[in-house]
Amino acid sequence: MQQAKWNYFSFTQSHPGKVRTYNEDACLAMQKEGVWVVADGMGGHTAGDIASQMLVDIIEQKVSSIGQPFLIVEHLHEALTEANTRIYQYGYHDLAKSIMGTTAIVLFVKDAQFHCLWVGDSRLYLYRNGQLIQQSRDHSQVMEMVEKGLLNEDEAEQHPMANVITRAVGVDEKIDIDQLSGSLQSGDQFLLCSDGLTKELTEHEMTACFQATSVNEVGQALIHSALVRGASDNVTCAVVKAAQHTASEYHLPPSYSDATVPVFNNQRISFLGE
């Protein structure tokens, strides 16, 4: 019996949007290790972009030092905790006790399992069987109001307090990280994104973007749609597709759309077999 092999295809891009002159978002794609990250910084140009970049740098260093064969989800917990401490200390000591921080959404895939870690309101969605389902739960003021029955989800998206988050990396000395895990199915696609995307597009509109034939086209459709809507905030997304093949299927034909995506400036598009 031939052993099945998991292959991953991904697209990542961060755009400042059409209003802001700077970008407080950051993203990371480590296909070999099966790790993707989106971070949305807070604290203004002198702090938000530093916080989000510190976060992705710390995760990248941690993952690289361990290596894919030994990497487990607990290592990503450790990286987020370390990032929280270092960002908090940087704001306190280097920025005159300024409050700075960042959201974090992390996807880790290994051994036919996916793991999501998050803090804040950046989101993870899973596209499976034609449906786009949010996996993470926003750490936000309006989400708490939804859970208490004070708002419905449609009202929450338009609420004036929709941008008030209740957790962030680097704001407090201690951090509370949420996690969920699940089994991969061949054809699963994941979307990690900052709220700059979800502010502009409904879930129905994002789902329509997944009708495209490759992760490259899906990612470009999402970014382009947000920009067309005005993109009042920075917009960042990572699209990851998992496909399972037997050894005989591993050498995909040149016409296979996800295997032949081109490389564009300011974007990372890649293919990896595990």
Coordinates of C-alpha atoms in Angstrom, one line a residue:
M1 CA 0.0 0.0 0.0
Q2 CA 1.4 3.4 -1.1
Q3 CA 1.9 5.9 1.7
A4 CA 0.0 9.1 1.2
K5 CA 1.9 12.4 1.1
W6 CA 0.7 15.8 2.2
N7 CA 1.6 18.8 -0.1
Y8 CA 1.1 22.4 0.9
F9 CA 0.6 25.4 -1.4
S10 CA 0.5 28.9 0.0
F11 CA 0.1 32.6 -0.8
T12 CA 0.9 35.5 1.6
Q13 CA 0.6 39.2 1.1
S14 CA 0.4 42.4 3.2
H15 CA -0.8 45.7 1.8
P16 CA -0.9 49.1 3.6
G17 CA -4.4 49.7 2.1
K18 CA -5.6 52.9 0.4
V19 CA -5.8 55.2 3.4
R20 CA -2.8 54.6 5.7
T21 CA 0.7 55.5 4.7
Y22 CA 2.3 52.8 6.8
N23 CA 1.7 49.2 7.5
E24 CA 1.4 47.8 11.0
D25 CA 0.6 44.3 9.8
A26 CA 3.2 41.6 9.3
C27 CA 3.1 38.0 8.0
L28 CA 5.2 34.9 7.9
A29 CA 5.3 31.8 5.8
M30 CA 7.5 28.9 6.7
Q31 CA 6.3 26.2 4.3
K32 CA 9.0 23.7 5.1
E33 CA 8.0 23.8 8.8
G34 CA 4.3 24.1 8.2
V35 CA 3.9 27.4 10.0
W36 CA 2.1 30.6 8.8
V37 CA 1.4 33.7 10.9
V38 CA -0.5 37.0 10.5
A39 CA -0.1 39.8 13.0
D40 CA -1.8 43.2 13.2
G41 CA 0.1 45.7 15.3
M42 CA -1.3 48.4 17.5
G43 CA 0.2 51.5 19.0
G44 CA 0.8 53.8 15.9
H45 CA 3.6 53.9 13.4
T46 CA 6.3 54.1 16.0
A47 CA 5.1 51.0 17.8
G48 CA 2.5 48.9 16.0
D49 CA 4.7 48.0 13.1
I50 CA 7.6 47.2 15.5
A51 CA 5.3 44.9 17.6
S52 CA 4.0 42.9 14.7
Q53 CA 7.4 42.5 13.2
M54 CA 8.9 41.5 16.5
L55 CA 6.3 38.8 16.8
V56 CA 6.9 37.2 13.4
D57 CA 10.7 37.4 13.9
I58 CA 10.5 35.7 17.3
I59 CA 8.3 32.9 15.9
E60 CA 10.6 32.5 12.9
Q61 CA 13.7 32.3 15.1
K62 CA 12.1 29.8 17.4
V63 CA 10.8 27.5 14.7
S64 CA 14.1 27.6 12.7
S65 CA 16.1 26.7 15.9
I66 CA 14.0 23.6 16.5
G67 CA 13.5 22.3 13.0
Q68 CA 10.5 20.7 11.4
P69 CA 11.1 17.1 12.5
F70 CA 11.0 18.1 16.2
L71 CA 8.5 21.0 16.1
I72 CA 5.3 20.6 18.1
V73 CA 2.5 23.0 18.9
E74 CA 3.8 23.7 22.4
H75 CA 6.9 25.4 20.8
L76 CA 4.6 27.9 19.2
H77 CA 3.0 28.6 22.6
E78 CA 6.5 29.3 23.9
A79 CA 7.3 31.6 21.0
L80 CA 4.1 33.6 21.6
T81 CA 4.8 33.9 25.3
E82 CA 8.4 35.0 24.6
A83 CA 7.1 37.6 22.1
N84 CA 4.6 38.9 24.7
T85 CA 7.4 39.4 27.2
R86 CA 9.8 41.1 24.8
I87 CA 7.2 43.4 23.2
Y88 CA 5.9 44.4 26.6
Q89 CA 9.5 45.1 27.9
Y90 CA 10.3 47.1 24.7
G91 CA 7.3 49.3 25.1
Y92 CA 8.0 49.9 28.8
H93 CA 11.7 50.5 28.6
D94 CA 12.4 51.7 25.1
L95 CA 9.2 53.7 24.4
A96 CA 8.8 55.4 27.7
K97 CA 6.1 53.0 29.0
S98 CA 4.1 53.2 25.8
I99 CA 1.4 50.7 25.2
M100 CA 2.2 48.6 22.2
G101 CA 1.0 45.2 21.0
T102 CA -0.1 43.0 18.2
T103 CA -2.7 40.4 17.4
A104 CA -1.5 37.0 16.4
I105 CA -3.0 34.2 14.3
V106 CA -0.8 31.1 13.8
L107 CA -1.5 28.0 11.7
F108 CA 0.7 24.9 12.2
V109 CA 0.1 21.8 10.1
K110 CA 1.8 18.4 10.8
D111 CA 1.0 14.7 10.7
A112 CA -2.4 15.3 9.1
Q113 CA -3.4 17.7 11.8
F114 CA -3.9 21.5 11.9
H115 CA -3.4 23.7 14.9
C116 CA -4.5 27.3 15.4
L117 CA -3.2 29.6 18.1
W118 CA -4.5 33.1 18.4
V119 CA -4.6 36.3 20.5
G120 CA -6.8 39.2 19.4
D121 CA -9.2 39.6 16.4
S122 CA -7.1 38.4 13.5
R123 CA -8.8 35.3 12.2
L124 CA -8.5 31.8 10.8
Y125 CA -11.0 30.4 8.4
L126 CA -11.3 26.9 7.0
Y127 CA -12.7 26.4 3.5
R128 CA -14.0 22.9 3.2
N129 CA -16.7 21.3 1.0
G130 CA -17.6 24.7 -0.5
Q131 CA -18.1 26.4 2.9
L132 CA -15.9 29.0 4.6
I133 CA -16.1 28.7 8.3
Q134 CA -14.4 30.9 10.9
Q135 CA -12.4 28.7 13.3
S136 CA -11.0 31.3 15.7
R137 CA -13.1 33.4 18.0
D138 CA -12.4 37.2 18.2
H139 CA -11.0 38.5 21.4
S140 CA -13.0 41.7 21.1
Q141 CA -15.5 43.8 23.0
V142 CA -18.3 43.2 20.5
M143 CA -17.8 39.4 20.5
E144 CA -18.3 39.5 24.3
M145 CA -21.5 41.4 23.6
V146 CA -22.6 38.8 21.0
E147 CA -22.0 36.0 23.5
K148 CA -24.1 37.8 26.1
G149 CA -26.9 38.2 23.6
L150 CA -26.6 42.0 23.4
L151 CA -25.8 42.0 19.7
N152 CA -26.1 39.6 16.8
E153 CA -23.0 38.9 14.6
D154 CA -24.2 41.2 11.8
E155 CA -24.6 44.1 14.2
A156 CA -21.2 43.4 15.7
E157 CA -19.4 43.8 12.4
Q158 CA -20.8 47.4 12.1
H159 CA -20.6 48.4 15.7
P160 CA -18.5 51.5 16.6
M161 CA -16.6 49.4 19.1
A162 CA -15.8 46.6 16.6
N163 CA -12.1 47.5 16.7
V164 CA -11.7 47.3 20.5
I165 CA -9.9 44.1 21.3
T166 CA -9.7 42.5 24.7
R167 CA -6.4 40.6 24.2
A168 CA -3.2 41.4 22.5
V169 CA 0.4 40.2 22.5
G170 CA 2.7 42.6 24.4
V171 CA 0.1 44.7 26.2
D172 CA 0.2 42.9 29.6
E173 CA 2.9 41.1 31.4
K174 CA 1.0 37.8 31.0
I175 CA -0.7 36.4 27.9
D176 CA -3.8 34.2 27.4
I177 CA -3.5 32.2 24.2
D178 CA -6.4 30.2 22.7
Q179 CA -5.9 27.1 20.6
L180 CA -7.9 24.7 18.5
S181 CA -6.9 21.6 16.6
G182 CA -8.4 19.4 14.0
S183 CA -7.8 16.7 11.3
L184 CA -6.8 17.7 7.8
Q185 CA -8.8 16.7 4.8
S186 CA -7.4 16.7 1.4
G187 CA -8.4 19.9 -0.4
D188 CA -8.7 22.0 2.8
Q189 CA -7.9 25.6 2.4
F190 CA -7.1 28.0 5.3
L191 CA -7.3 31.7 5.4
L192 CA -5.4 33.7 8.0
C193 CA -6.2 37.4 7.9
S194 CA -6.1 40.7 9.7
D195 CA -9.3 42.7 10.3
G196 CA -8.4 44.9 7.4
L197 CA -9.8 42.2 5.2
T198 CA -12.9 41.3 7.2
K199 CA -13.8 45.0 7.6
E200 CA -14.2 45.2 3.9
L201 CA -15.6 41.8 2.8
T202 CA -18.5 39.7 4.1
E203 CA -18.0 36.0 4.5
H204 CA -20.2 35.4 1.4
E205 CA -17.8 37.6 -0.6
M206 CA -14.7 35.9 0.8
T207 CA -16.2 32.5 0.0
A208 CA -16.7 33.6 -3.6
C209 CA -13.0 34.3 -3.9
F210 CA -12.3 30.6 -3.1
Q211 CA -14.0 29.6 -6.4
A212 CA -10.6 30.5 -8.0
T213 CA -8.5 27.6 -9.2
S214 CA -5.3 28.2 -7.3
V215 CA -4.2 29.7 -3.9
N216 CA -2.5 32.5 -5.9
E217 CA -5.7 33.5 -7.5
V218 CA -7.7 33.1 -4.3
G219 CA -5.2 35.4 -2.4
Q220 CA -5.1 38.0 -5.2
A221 CA -8.9 38.0 -5.4
L222 CA -9.2 38.7 -1.6
I223 CA -6.6 41.5 -1.6
H224 CA -8.0 43.1 -4.7
S225 CA -11.6 42.9 -3.5
A226 CA -10.6 44.7 -0.2
L227 CA -8.7 47.4 -2.1
V228 CA -11.6 48.0 -4.4
R229 CA -13.8 48.5 -1.3
G230 CA -11.5 51.2 -0.1
A231 CA -9.2 49.3 2.3
S232 CA -9.3 51.8 5.1
D233 CA -6.9 49.7 7.2
N234 CA -3.9 47.6 6.4
V235 CA -4.9 44.3 4.6
T236 CA -3.0 41.0 5.1
C237 CA -3.8 37.5 4.3
A238 CA -2.3 34.1 4.0
V239 CA -4.0 31.3 2.0
V240 CA -2.8 27.7 2.6
K241 CA -4.0 24.6 0.7
A242 CA -3.4 21.1 1.9
A243 CA -3.6 18.3 -0.6
Q244 CA -2.9 14.6 -0.1
H245 CA -1.4 12.4 -2.8
T246 CA 0.0 8.9 -3.0
A247 CA 3.7 8.6 -4.1
S248 CA 2.6 7.9 -7.7
E249 CA 0.6 11.2 -7.8
Y250 CA 3.3 13.3 -6.2
H251 CA 4.8 14.5 -9.5
L252 CA 2.0 16.8 -10.5
P253 CA 1.6 17.8 -14.2
P254 CA 2.8 21.2 -15.3
S255 CA -0.8 22.2 -16.0
Y256 CA -1.8 21.8 -12.3
S257 CA -2.8 25.3 -11.3
D258 CA -1.5 25.3 -7.7
A259 CA 1.9 23.9 -8.8
T260 CA 2.6 26.5 -11.4
V261 CA 1.8 29.8 -9.7
P262 CA 4.2 32.6 -10.6
V263 CA 6.1 34.8 -8.1
F264 CA 5.1 38.4 -7.7
N265 CA 6.8 41.2 -5.9
N266 CA 5.7 41.7 -2.2
Q267 CA 4.1 38.3 -2.2
R268 CA 5.2 34.8 -1.3
I269 CA 3.7 32.0 -3.3
S270 CA 5.1 28.5 -2.8
F271 CA 4.6 24.8 -3.1
L272 CA 5.9 22.2 -0.6
G273 CA 5.6 18.5 -0.3
E274 CA 5.8 16.9 3.1

